[in-house]
Amino acid sequence: MRRSDEPPVWRVFQRRGTISLLNNLRAGPLRSADAESSVPFVDKAIAYRRLKELRELGLVERHLEPGPPIEAWYELSEEGERLARAAEILESFGSPSEKNQQSAVA
């Protein structure tokens, strides 16, 4: 399968920060600034871009609170919640704690 033939959600899922962002949103809604700073090793501009991509796919919803100042909140949609469960598995796969558990079983 060529990359251009992949479903859009696969392309976004492969980008840096997406899995962490989905997992962070599983805990509940996050303010824009908190969502953008919650992804390690990703600057705020990239985190914002990931949030926008996830919104365009219907995986994340954005809510605005009237201000001043106007504040944006992000939360997972139903579909986003389903995908975030997969993201949690992927993020834990190969993590140090996962490797420790595997070696204890072996």
PDB file of N, CA and C in Angstrom:
ATOM      1  N   MET A   1       0.839  -1.168   0.000  1.00  0.00           N
ATOM      2  CA  MET A   1       0.000   0.000   0.000  1.00  0.00           C
ATOM      3  C   MET A   1       0.887   1.236   0.000  1.00  0.00           C
ATOM      4  N   ARG A   2       0.633   2.119  -0.931  1.00  0.00           N
ATOM      5  CA  ARG A   2       1.380   3.380  -0.963  1.00  0.00           C
ATOM      6  C   ARG A   2       0.889   4.286   0.155  1.00  0.00           C
ATOM      7  N   ARG A   3       1.766   5.127   0.631  1.00  0.00           N
ATOM      8  CA  ARG A   3       1.411   6.057   1.712  1.00  0.00           C
ATOM      9  C   ARG A   3       0.200   6.901   1.345  1.00  0.00           C
ATOM     10  N   SER A   4       0.088   7.295   0.095  1.00  0.00           N
ATOM     11  CA  SER A   4      -1.048   8.121  -0.323  1.00  0.00           C
ATOM     12  C   SER A   4      -2.359   7.338  -0.287  1.00  0.00           C
ATOM     13  N   ASP A   5      -2.285   6.001  -0.268  1.00  0.00           N
ATOM     14  CA  ASP A   5      -3.486   5.168  -0.211  1.00  0.00           C
ATOM     15  C   ASP A   5      -3.922   4.867   1.220  1.00  0.00           C
ATOM     16  N   GLU A   6      -3.106   5.218   2.193  1.00  0.00           N
ATOM     17  CA  GLU A   6      -3.438   4.943   3.590  1.00  0.00           C
ATOM     18  C   GLU A   6      -4.608   5.821   4.017  1.00  0.00           C
ATOM     19  N   PRO A   7      -5.444   5.305   4.909  1.00  0.00           N
ATOM     20  CA  PRO A   7      -6.507   6.147   5.465  1.00  0.00           C
ATOM     21  C   PRO A   7      -5.889   7.345   6.196  1.00  0.00           C
ATOM     22  N   PRO A   8      -6.524   8.511   6.135  1.00  0.00           N
ATOM     23  CA  PRO A   8      -5.957   9.708   6.783  1.00  0.00           C
ATOM     24  C   PRO A   8      -5.636   9.509   8.259  1.00  0.00           C
ATOM     25  N   VAL A   9      -6.450   8.737   8.960  1.00  0.00           N
ATOM     26  CA  VAL A   9      -6.189   8.541  10.384  1.00  0.00           C
ATOM     27  C   VAL A   9      -4.861   7.812  10.597  1.00  0.00           C
ATOM     28  N   TRP A  10      -4.488   6.912   9.707  1.00  0.00           N
ATOM     29  CA  TRP A  10      -3.200   6.227   9.834  1.00  0.00           C
ATOM     30  C   TRP A  10      -2.050   7.216   9.696  1.00  0.00           C
ATOM     31  N   ARG A  11      -2.177   8.117   8.739  1.00  0.00           N
ATOM     32  CA  ARG A  11      -1.094   9.094   8.533  1.00  0.00           C
ATOM     33  C   ARG A  11      -0.925   9.981   9.759  1.00  0.00           C
ATOM     34  N   VAL A  12      -2.031  10.441  10.335  1.00  0.00           N
ATOM     35  CA  VAL A  12      -1.946  11.295  11.520  1.00  0.00           C
ATOM     36  C   VAL A  12      -1.418  10.498  12.705  1.00  0.00           C
ATOM     37  N   PHE A  13      -1.853   9.258  12.819  1.00  0.00           N
ATOM     38  CA  PHE A  13      -1.447   8.398  13.933  1.00  0.00           C
ATOM     39  C   PHE A  13       0.064   8.189  13.931  1.00  0.00           C
ATOM     40  N   GLN A  14       0.688   8.176  12.775  1.00  0.00           N
ATOM     41  CA  GLN A  14       2.126   7.931  12.665  1.00  0.00           C
ATOM     42  C   GLN A  14       2.964   9.159  12.977  1.00  0.00           C
ATOM     43  N   ARG A  15       2.348  10.310  13.061  1.00  0.00           N
ATOM     44  CA  ARG A  15       3.108  11.546  13.283  1.00  0.00           C
ATOM     45  C   ARG A  15       3.465  11.707  14.751  1.00  0.00           C
ATOM     46  N   ARG A  16       4.604  12.330  14.944  1.00  0.00           N
ATOM     47  CA  ARG A  16       5.137  12.540  16.285  1.00  0.00           C
ATOM     48  C   ARG A  16       4.146  13.299  17.169  1.00  0.00           C
ATOM     49  N   GLY A  17       3.919  12.774  18.341  1.00  0.00           N
ATOM     50  CA  GLY A  17       3.083  13.436  19.334  1.00  0.00           C
ATOM     51  C   GLY A  17       1.630  12.996  19.345  1.00  0.00           C
ATOM     52  N   THR A  18       1.151  12.364  18.284  1.00  0.00           N
ATOM     53  CA  THR A  18      -0.263  12.018  18.198  1.00  0.00           C
ATOM     54  C   THR A  18      -0.673  11.025  19.283  1.00  0.00           C
ATOM     55  N   ILE A  19       0.101   9.972  19.461  1.00  0.00           N
ATOM     56  CA  ILE A  19      -0.257   8.946  20.431  1.00  0.00           C
ATOM     57  C   ILE A  19      -0.263   9.525  21.844  1.00  0.00           C
ATOM     58  N   SER A  20       0.748  10.290  22.193  1.00  0.00           N
ATOM     59  CA  SER A  20       0.789  10.904  23.522  1.00  0.00           C
ATOM     60  C   SER A  20      -0.377  11.858  23.731  1.00  0.00           C
ATOM     61  N   LEU A  21      -0.696  12.624  22.719  1.00  0.00           N
ATOM     62  CA  LEU A  21      -1.803  13.573  22.820  1.00  0.00           C
ATOM     63  C   LEU A  21      -3.130  12.847  23.053  1.00  0.00           C
ATOM     64  N   LEU A  22      -3.376  11.793  22.304  1.00  0.00           N
ATOM     65  CA  LEU A  22      -4.597  11.014  22.501  1.00  0.00           C
ATOM     66  C   LEU A  22      -4.654  10.425  23.908  1.00  0.00           C
ATOM     67  N   ASN A  23      -3.541   9.901  24.371  1.00  0.00           N
ATOM     68  CA  ASN A  23      -3.507   9.326  25.722  1.00  0.00           C
ATOM     69  C   ASN A  23      -3.731  10.384  26.795  1.00  0.00           C
ATOM     70  N   ASN A  24      -3.168  11.565  26.614  1.00  0.00           N
ATOM     71  CA  ASN A  24      -3.371  12.638  27.585  1.00  0.00           C
ATOM     72  C   ASN A  24      -4.832  13.074  27.624  1.00  0.00           C
ATOM     73  N   LEU A  25      -5.491  13.077  26.482  1.00  0.00           N
ATOM     74  CA  LEU A  25      -6.896  13.470  26.433  1.00  0.00           C
ATOM     75  C   LEU A  25      -7.826  12.395  26.991  1.00  0.00           C
ATOM     76  N   ARG A  26      -7.351  11.186  27.115  1.00  0.00           N
ATOM     77  CA  ARG A  26      -8.174  10.123  27.724  1.00  0.00           C
ATOM     78  C   ARG A  26      -8.504  10.438  29.171  1.00  0.00           C
ATOM     79  N   ALA A  27      -7.647  11.163  29.834  1.00  0.00           N
ATOM     80  CA  ALA A  27      -7.876  11.513  31.237  1.00  0.00           C
ATOM     81  C   ALA A  27      -8.995  12.536  31.392  1.00  0.00           C
ATOM     82  N   GLY A  28      -9.349  13.196  30.322  1.00  0.00           N
ATOM     83  CA  GLY A  28     -10.415  14.193  30.365  1.00  0.00           C
ATOM     84  C   GLY A  28     -10.046  15.414  29.555  1.00  0.00           C
ATOM     85  N   PRO A  29     -10.981  16.356  29.442  1.00  0.00           N
ATOM     86  CA  PRO A  29     -10.731  17.559  28.651  1.00  0.00           C
ATOM     87  C   PRO A  29      -9.505  18.328  29.149  1.00  0.00           C
ATOM     88  N   LEU A  30      -8.810  18.927  28.204  1.00  0.00           N
ATOM     89  CA  LEU A  30      -7.640  19.742  28.534  1.00  0.00           C
ATOM     90  C   LEU A  30      -7.781  21.121  27.915  1.00  0.00           C
ATOM     91  N   ARG A  31      -7.338  22.129  28.656  1.00  0.00           N
ATOM     92  CA  ARG A  31      -7.263  23.469  28.078  1.00  0.00           C
ATOM     93  C   ARG A  31      -6.251  23.450  26.954  1.00  0.00           C
ATOM     94  N   SER A  32      -6.404  24.348  26.041  1.00  0.00           N
ATOM     95  CA  SER A  32      -5.524  24.403  24.876  1.00  0.00           C
ATOM     96  C   SER A  32      -4.053  24.412  25.280  1.00  0.00           C
ATOM     97  N   ALA A  33      -3.695  25.301  26.177  1.00  0.00           N
ATOM     98  CA  ALA A  33      -2.286  25.408  26.587  1.00  0.00           C
ATOM     99  C   ALA A  33      -1.796  24.128  27.247  1.00  0.00           C
ATOM    100  N   ASP A  34      -2.656  23.492  28.042  1.00  0.00           N
ATOM    101  CA  ASP A  34      -2.264  22.244  28.713  1.00  0.00           C
ATOM    102  C   ASP A  34      -2.108  21.102  27.707  1.00  0.00           C
ATOM    103  N   ALA A  35      -3.016  21.051  26.742  1.00  0.00           N
ATOM    104  CA  ALA A  35      -2.928  20.005  25.716  1.00  0.00           C
ATOM    105  C   ALA A  35      -1.645  20.160  24.909  1.00  0.00           C
ATOM    106  N   GLU A  36      -1.331  21.397  24.540  1.00  0.00           N
ATOM    107  CA  GLU A  36      -0.156  21.651  23.715  1.00  0.00           C
ATOM    108  C   GLU A  36       1.142  21.390  24.464  1.00  0.00           C
ATOM    109  N   SER A  37       1.145  21.598  25.775  1.00  0.00           N
ATOM    110  CA  SER A  37       2.387  21.390  26.535  1.00  0.00           C
ATOM    111  C   SER A  37       2.475  19.980  27.123  1.00  0.00           C
ATOM    112  N   SER A  38       1.451  19.163  26.915  1.00  0.00           N
ATOM    113  CA  SER A  38       1.436  17.827  27.526  1.00  0.00           C
ATOM    114  C   SER A  38       2.173  16.773  26.718  1.00  0.00           C
ATOM    115  N   VAL A  39       2.651  17.134  25.555  1.00  0.00           N
ATOM    116  CA  VAL A  39       3.287  16.152  24.679  1.00  0.00           C
ATOM    117  C   VAL A  39       4.811  16.334  24.761  1.00  0.00           C
ATOM    118  N   PRO A  40       5.512  15.334  25.295  1.00  0.00           N
ATOM    119  CA  PRO A  40       6.965  15.467  25.440  1.00  0.00           C
ATOM    120  C   PRO A  40       7.681  15.506  24.086  1.00  0.00           C
ATOM    121  N   PHE A  41       8.721  16.287  24.017  1.00  0.00           N
ATOM    122  CA  PHE A  41       9.603  16.378  22.851  1.00  0.00           C
ATOM    123  C   PHE A  41       8.911  16.935  21.604  1.00  0.00           C
ATOM    124  N   VAL A  42       7.791  17.629  21.781  1.00  0.00           N
ATOM    125  CA  VAL A  42       7.077  18.231  20.661  1.00  0.00           C
ATOM    126  C   VAL A  42       6.787  19.680  21.034  1.00  0.00           C
ATOM    127  N   ASP A  43       7.142  20.608  20.146  1.00  0.00           N
ATOM    128  CA  ASP A  43       6.867  21.997  20.480  1.00  0.00           C
ATOM    129  C   ASP A  43       5.381  22.300  20.314  1.00  0.00           C
ATOM    130  N   LYS A  44       4.969  23.450  20.849  1.00  0.00           N
ATOM    131  CA  LYS A  44       3.547  23.795  20.879  1.00  0.00           C
ATOM    132  C   LYS A  44       2.936  23.904  19.487  1.00  0.00           C
ATOM    133  N   ALA A  45       3.696  24.378  18.525  1.00  0.00           N
ATOM    134  CA  ALA A  45       3.169  24.519  17.166  1.00  0.00           C
ATOM    135  C   ALA A  45       2.803  23.156  16.566  1.00  0.00           C
ATOM    136  N   ILE A  46       3.647  22.168  16.796  1.00  0.00           N
ATOM    137  CA  ILE A  46       3.363  20.826  16.273  1.00  0.00           C
ATOM    138  C   ILE A  46       2.189  20.216  17.031  1.00  0.00           C
ATOM    139  N   ALA A  47       2.139  20.394  18.347  1.00  0.00           N
ATOM    140  CA  ALA A  47       1.015  19.870  19.127  1.00  0.00           C
ATOM    141  C   ALA A  47      -0.293  20.502  18.658  1.00  0.00           C
ATOM    142  N   TYR A  48      -0.279  21.802  18.390  1.00  0.00           N
ATOM    143  CA  TYR A  48      -1.475  22.481  17.889  1.00  0.00           C
ATOM    144  C   TYR A  48      -1.885  21.895  16.534  1.00  0.00           C
ATOM    145  N   ARG A  49      -0.905  21.656  15.683  1.00  0.00           N
ATOM    146  CA  ARG A  49      -1.193  21.066  14.368  1.00  0.00           C
ATOM    147  C   ARG A  49      -1.819  19.673  14.516  1.00  0.00           C
ATOM    148  N   ARG A  50      -1.300  18.874  15.459  1.00  0.00           N
ATOM    149  CA  ARG A  50      -1.879  17.542  15.690  1.00  0.00           C
ATOM    150  C   ARG A  50      -3.328  17.664  16.172  1.00  0.00           C
ATOM    151  N   LEU A  51      -3.581  18.609  17.081  1.00  0.00           N
ATOM    152  CA  LEU A  51      -4.950  18.815  17.557  1.00  0.00           C
ATOM    153  C   LEU A  51      -5.874  19.194  16.403  1.00  0.00           C
ATOM    154  N   LYS A  52      -5.392  20.051  15.538  1.00  0.00           N
ATOM    155  CA  LYS A  52      -6.196  20.464  14.377  1.00  0.00           C
ATOM    156  C   LYS A  52      -6.479  19.269  13.468  1.00  0.00           C
ATOM    157  N   GLU A  53      -5.461  18.451  13.211  1.00  0.00           N
ATOM    158  CA  GLU A  53      -5.647  17.266  12.361  1.00  0.00           C
ATOM    159  C   GLU A  53      -6.640  16.291  12.992  1.00  0.00           C
ATOM    160  N   LEU A  54      -6.521  16.103  14.299  1.00  0.00           N
ATOM    161  CA  LEU A  54      -7.433  15.199  14.993  1.00  0.00           C
ATOM    162  C   LEU A  54      -8.861  15.741  14.986  1.00  0.00           C
ATOM    163  N   ARG A  55      -9.007  17.067  15.082  1.00  0.00           N
ATOM    164  CA  ARG A  55     -10.342  17.681  14.977  1.00  0.00           C
ATOM    165  C   ARG A  55     -10.923  17.471  13.593  1.00  0.00           C
ATOM    166  N   GLU A  56     -10.109  17.660  12.564  1.00  0.00           N
ATOM    167  CA  GLU A  56     -10.585  17.493  11.192  1.00  0.00           C
ATOM    168  C   GLU A  56     -11.033  16.060  10.914  1.00  0.00           C
ATOM    169  N   LEU A  57     -10.450  15.103  11.619  1.00  0.00           N
ATOM    170  CA  LEU A  57     -10.837  13.699  11.468  1.00  0.00           C
ATOM    171  C   LEU A  57     -12.012  13.321  12.368  1.00  0.00           C
ATOM    172  N   GLY A  58     -12.457  14.256  13.195  1.00  0.00           N
ATOM    173  CA  GLY A  58     -13.582  13.991  14.081  1.00  0.00           C
ATOM    174  C   GLY A  58     -13.209  13.207  15.326  1.00  0.00           C
ATOM    175  N   LEU A  59     -11.932  13.185  15.654  1.00  0.00           N
ATOM    176  CA  LEU A  59     -11.460  12.419  16.809  1.00  0.00           C
ATOM    177  C   LEU A  59     -11.370  13.263  18.075  1.00  0.00           C
ATOM    178  N   VAL A  60     -11.253  14.571  17.890  1.00  0.00           N
ATOM    179  CA  VAL A  60     -11.146  15.505  19.004  1.00  0.00           C
ATOM    180  C   VAL A  60     -12.145  16.627  18.766  1.00  0.00           C
ATOM    181  N   GLU A  61     -12.762  17.077  19.843  1.00  0.00           N
ATOM    182  CA  GLU A  61     -13.698  18.197  19.774  1.00  0.00           C
ATOM    183  C   GLU A  61     -13.090  19.389  20.494  1.00  0.00           C
ATOM    184  N   ARG A  62     -13.348  20.561  19.952  1.00  0.00           N
ATOM    185  CA  ARG A  62     -12.845  21.803  20.546  1.00  0.00           C
ATOM    186  C   ARG A  62     -14.042  22.593  21.043  1.00  0.00           C
ATOM    187  N   HIS A  63     -13.942  23.072  22.275  1.00  0.00           N
ATOM    188  CA  HIS A  63     -15.002  23.869  22.879  1.00  0.00           C
ATOM    189  C   HIS A  63     -14.404  25.203  23.308  1.00  0.00           C
ATOM    190  N   LEU A  64     -15.131  26.274  23.064  1.00  0.00           N
ATOM    191  CA  LEU A  64     -14.669  27.601  23.446  1.00  0.00           C
ATOM    192  C   LEU A  64     -15.491  28.114  24.620  1.00  0.00           C
ATOM    193  N   GLU A  65     -14.790  28.654  25.609  1.00  0.00           N
ATOM    194  CA  GLU A  65     -15.446  29.318  26.726  1.00  0.00           C
ATOM    195  C   GLU A  65     -15.329  30.811  26.491  1.00  0.00           C
ATOM    196  N   PRO A  66     -16.441  31.517  26.607  1.00  0.00           N
ATOM    197  CA  PRO A  66     -16.374  32.968  26.385  1.00  0.00           C
ATOM    198  C   PRO A  66     -15.469  33.631  27.419  1.00  0.00           C
ATOM    199  N   GLY A  67     -14.850  34.680  27.021  1.00  0.00           N
ATOM    200  CA  GLY A  67     -13.914  35.367  27.893  1.00  0.00           C
ATOM    201  C   GLY A  67     -14.486  36.680  28.365  1.00  0.00           C
ATOM    202  N   PRO A  68     -13.657  37.618  28.554  1.00  0.00           N
ATOM    203  CA  PRO A  68     -12.245  37.519  28.236  1.00  0.00           C
ATOM    204  C   PRO A  68     -11.463  36.819  29.341  1.00  0.00           C
ATOM    205  N   PRO A  69     -10.382  36.209  29.042  1.00  0.00           N
ATOM    206  CA  PRO A  69      -9.949  35.804  27.706  1.00  0.00           C
ATOM    207  C   PRO A  69     -10.734  34.567  27.257  1.00  0.00           C
ATOM    208  N   ILE A  70     -10.890  34.441  25.961  1.00  0.00           N
ATOM    209  CA  ILE A  70     -11.542  33.260  25.404  1.00  0.00           C
ATOM    210  C   ILE A  70     -10.614  32.079  25.622  1.00  0.00           C
ATOM    211  N   GLU A  71     -11.186  30.980  26.073  1.00  0.00           N
ATOM    212  CA  GLU A  71     -10.366  29.807  26.359  1.00  0.00           C
ATOM    213  C   GLU A  71     -10.895  28.608  25.575  1.00  0.00           C
ATOM    214  N   ALA A  72      -9.975  27.863  24.962  1.00  0.00           N
ATOM    215  CA  ALA A  72     -10.346  26.662  24.215  1.00  0.00           C
ATOM    216  C   ALA A  72     -10.033  25.423  25.049  1.00  0.00           C
ATOM    217  N   TRP A  73     -10.945  24.446  24.967  1.00  0.00           N
ATOM    218  CA  TRP A  73     -10.780  23.154  25.626  1.00  0.00           C
ATOM    219  C   TRP A  73     -10.870  22.081  24.567  1.00  0.00           C
ATOM    220  N   TYR A  74     -10.124  21.017  24.746  1.00  0.00           N
ATOM    221  CA  TYR A  74     -10.157  19.883  23.815  1.00  0.00           C
ATOM    222  C   TYR A  74     -10.548  18.634  24.583  1.00  0.00           C
ATOM    223  N   GLU A  75     -11.344  17.792  23.919  1.00  0.00           N
ATOM    224  CA  GLU A  75     -11.685  16.497  24.479  1.00  0.00           C
ATOM    225  C   GLU A  75     -11.893  15.505  23.353  1.00  0.00           C
ATOM    226  N   LEU A  76     -11.786  14.237  23.688  1.00  0.00           N
ATOM    227  CA  LEU A  76     -11.967  13.189  22.693  1.00  0.00           C
ATOM    228  C   LEU A  76     -13.440  13.037  22.333  1.00  0.00           C
ATOM    229  N   SER A  77     -13.689  12.802  21.063  1.00  0.00           N
ATOM    230  CA  SER A  77     -15.025  12.425  20.633  1.00  0.00           C
ATOM    231  C   SER A  77     -15.201  10.933  20.927  1.00  0.00           C
ATOM    232  N   GLU A  78     -16.374  10.386  20.640  1.00  0.00           N
ATOM    233  CA  GLU A  78     -16.562   8.943  20.832  1.00  0.00           C
ATOM    234  C   GLU A  78     -15.570   8.146  19.995  1.00  0.00           C
ATOM    235  N   GLU A  79     -15.422   8.543  18.740  1.00  0.00           N
ATOM    236  CA  GLU A  79     -14.459   7.853  17.866  1.00  0.00           C
ATOM    237  C   GLU A  79     -13.037   8.041  18.377  1.00  0.00           C
ATOM    238  N   GLY A  80     -12.734   9.229  18.872  1.00  0.00           N
ATOM    239  CA  GLY A  80     -11.412   9.493  19.421  1.00  0.00           C
ATOM    240  C   GLY A  80     -11.119   8.640  20.631  1.00  0.00           C
ATOM    241  N   GLU A  81     -12.135   8.408  21.443  1.00  0.00           N
ATOM    242  CA  GLU A  81     -11.966   7.546  22.619  1.00  0.00           C
ATOM    243  C   GLU A  81     -11.617   6.126  22.187  1.00  0.00           C
ATOM    244  N   ARG A  82     -12.266   5.647  21.158  1.00  0.00           N
ATOM    245  CA  ARG A  82     -11.966   4.301  20.661  1.00  0.00           C
ATOM    246  C   ARG A  82     -10.526   4.215  20.155  1.00  0.00           C
ATOM    247  N   LEU A  83     -10.102   5.222  19.415  1.00  0.00           N
ATOM    248  CA  LEU A  83      -8.749   5.227  18.882  1.00  0.00           C
ATOM    249  C   LEU A  83      -7.721   5.412  20.004  1.00  0.00           C
ATOM    250  N   ALA A  84      -8.076   6.185  21.015  1.00  0.00           N
ATOM    251  CA  ALA A  84      -7.152   6.423  22.126  1.00  0.00           C
ATOM    252  C   ALA A  84      -6.862   5.134  22.890  1.00  0.00           C
ATOM    253  N   ARG A  85      -7.825   4.226  22.929  1.00  0.00           N
ATOM    254  CA  ARG A  85      -7.554   2.934  23.585  1.00  0.00           C
ATOM    255  C   ARG A  85      -6.442   2.195  22.835  1.00  0.00           C
ATOM    256  N   ALA A  86      -6.480   2.256  21.509  1.00  0.00           N
ATOM    257  CA  ALA A  86      -5.411   1.640  20.712  1.00  0.00           C
ATOM    258  C   ALA A  86      -4.093   2.378  20.928  1.00  0.00           C
ATOM    259  N   ALA A  87      -4.157   3.699  21.043  1.00  0.00           N
ATOM    260  CA  ALA A  87      -2.950   4.496  21.265  1.00  0.00           C
ATOM    261  C   ALA A  87      -2.291   4.134  22.587  1.00  0.00           C
ATOM    262  N   GLU A  88      -3.106   3.868  23.598  1.00  0.00           N
ATOM    263  CA  GLU A  88      -2.558   3.496  24.897  1.00  0.00           C
ATOM    264  C   GLU A  88      -1.767   2.198  24.793  1.00  0.00           C
ATOM    265  N   ILE A  89      -2.288   1.245  24.055  1.00  0.00           N
ATOM    266  CA  ILE A  89      -1.586  -0.024  23.864  1.00  0.00           C
ATOM    267  C   ILE A  89      -0.279   0.206  23.122  1.00  0.00           C
ATOM    268  N   LEU A  90      -0.335   1.012  22.059  1.00  0.00           N
ATOM    269  CA  LEU A  90       0.876   1.271  21.280  1.00  0.00           C
ATOM    270  C   LEU A  90       1.931   2.008  22.097  1.00  0.00           C
ATOM    271  N   GLU A  91       1.497   2.957  22.909  1.00  0.00           N
ATOM    272  CA  GLU A  91       2.461   3.723  23.704  1.00  0.00           C
ATOM    273  C   GLU A  91       3.138   2.839  24.741  1.00  0.00           C
ATOM    274  N   SER A  92       2.407   1.891  25.309  1.00  0.00           N
ATOM    275  CA  SER A  92       3.004   1.028  26.329  1.00  0.00           C
ATOM    276  C   SER A  92       3.871  -0.072  25.723  1.00  0.00           C
ATOM    277  N   PHE A  93       3.645  -0.394  24.455  1.00  0.00           N
ATOM    278  CA  PHE A  93       4.410  -1.456  23.810  1.00  0.00           C
ATOM    279  C   PHE A  93       5.868  -1.037  23.699  1.00  0.00           C
ATOM    280  N   GLY A  94       6.722  -1.808  24.284  1.00  0.00           N
ATOM    281  CA  GLY A  94       8.153  -1.503  24.205  1.00  0.00           C
ATOM    282  C   GLY A  94       8.626  -0.499  25.231  1.00  0.00           C
ATOM    283  N   SER A  95       7.727  -0.036  26.116  1.00  0.00           N
ATOM    284  CA  SER A  95       8.155   0.898  27.149  1.00  0.00           C
ATOM    285  C   SER A  95       8.997   0.144  28.178  1.00  0.00           C
ATOM    286  N   PRO A  96       9.795   0.852  28.974  1.00  0.00           N
ATOM    287  CA  PRO A  96      10.632   0.159  29.962  1.00  0.00           C
ATOM    288  C   PRO A  96       9.817  -0.737  30.899  1.00  0.00           C
ATOM    289  N   SER A  97       8.638  -0.293  31.326  1.00  0.00           N
ATOM    290  CA  SER A  97       7.851  -1.120  32.240  1.00  0.00           C
ATOM    291  C   SER A  97       7.342  -2.371  31.536  1.00  0.00           C
ATOM    292  N   GLU A  98       7.002  -2.253  30.260  1.00  0.00           N
ATOM    293  CA  GLU A  98       6.560  -3.413  29.474  1.00  0.00           C
ATOM    294  C   GLU A  98       7.703  -4.411  29.333  1.00  0.00           C
ATOM    295  N   LYS A  99       8.902  -3.915  29.059  1.00  0.00           N
ATOM    296  CA  LYS A  99      10.048  -4.808  28.925  1.00  0.00           C
ATOM    297  C   LYS A  99      10.355  -5.519  30.229  1.00  0.00           C
ATOM    298  N   ASN A 100      10.214  -4.810  31.360  1.00  0.00           N
ATOM    299  CA  ASN A 100      10.446  -5.421  32.669  1.00  0.00           C
ATOM    300  C   ASN A 100       9.438  -6.534  32.930  1.00  0.00           C
ATOM    301  N   GLN A 101       8.187  -6.306  32.539  1.00  0.00           N
ATOM    302  CA  GLN A 101       7.163  -7.315  32.743  1.00  0.00           C
ATOM    303  C   GLN A 101       7.452  -8.545  31.878  1.00  0.00           C
ATOM    304  N   GLN A 102       7.907  -8.335  30.643  1.00  0.00           N
ATOM    305  CA  GLN A 102       8.194  -9.442  29.750  1.00  0.00           C
ATOM    306  C   GLN A 102       9.370 -10.255  30.263  1.00  0.00           C
ATOM    307  N   SER A 103      10.419  -9.585  30.760  1.00  0.00           N
ATOM    308  CA  SER A 103      11.578 -10.310  31.246  1.00  0.00           C
ATOM    309  C   SER A 103      11.275 -11.060  32.538  1.00  0.00           C
ATOM    310  N   ALA A 104      10.339 -10.535  33.356  1.00  0.00           N
ATOM    311  CA  ALA A 104       9.955 -11.236  34.575  1.00  0.00           C
ATOM    312  C   ALA A 104       9.185 -12.505  34.253  1.00  0.00           C
ATOM    313  N   VAL A 105       8.444 -12.496  33.161  1.00  0.00           N
ATOM    314  CA  VAL A 105       7.667 -13.662  32.758  1.00  0.00           C
ATOM    315  C   VAL A 105       8.574 -14.722  32.126  1.00  0.00           C
ATOM    316  N   ALA A 106       9.610 -14.291  31.425  1.00  0.00           N
ATOM    317  CA  ALA A 106      10.485 -15.218  30.684  1.00  0.00           C
ATOM    318  C   ALA A 106      11.347 -16.060  31.565  1.00  0.00           C
TER     319      ALA A 106
END
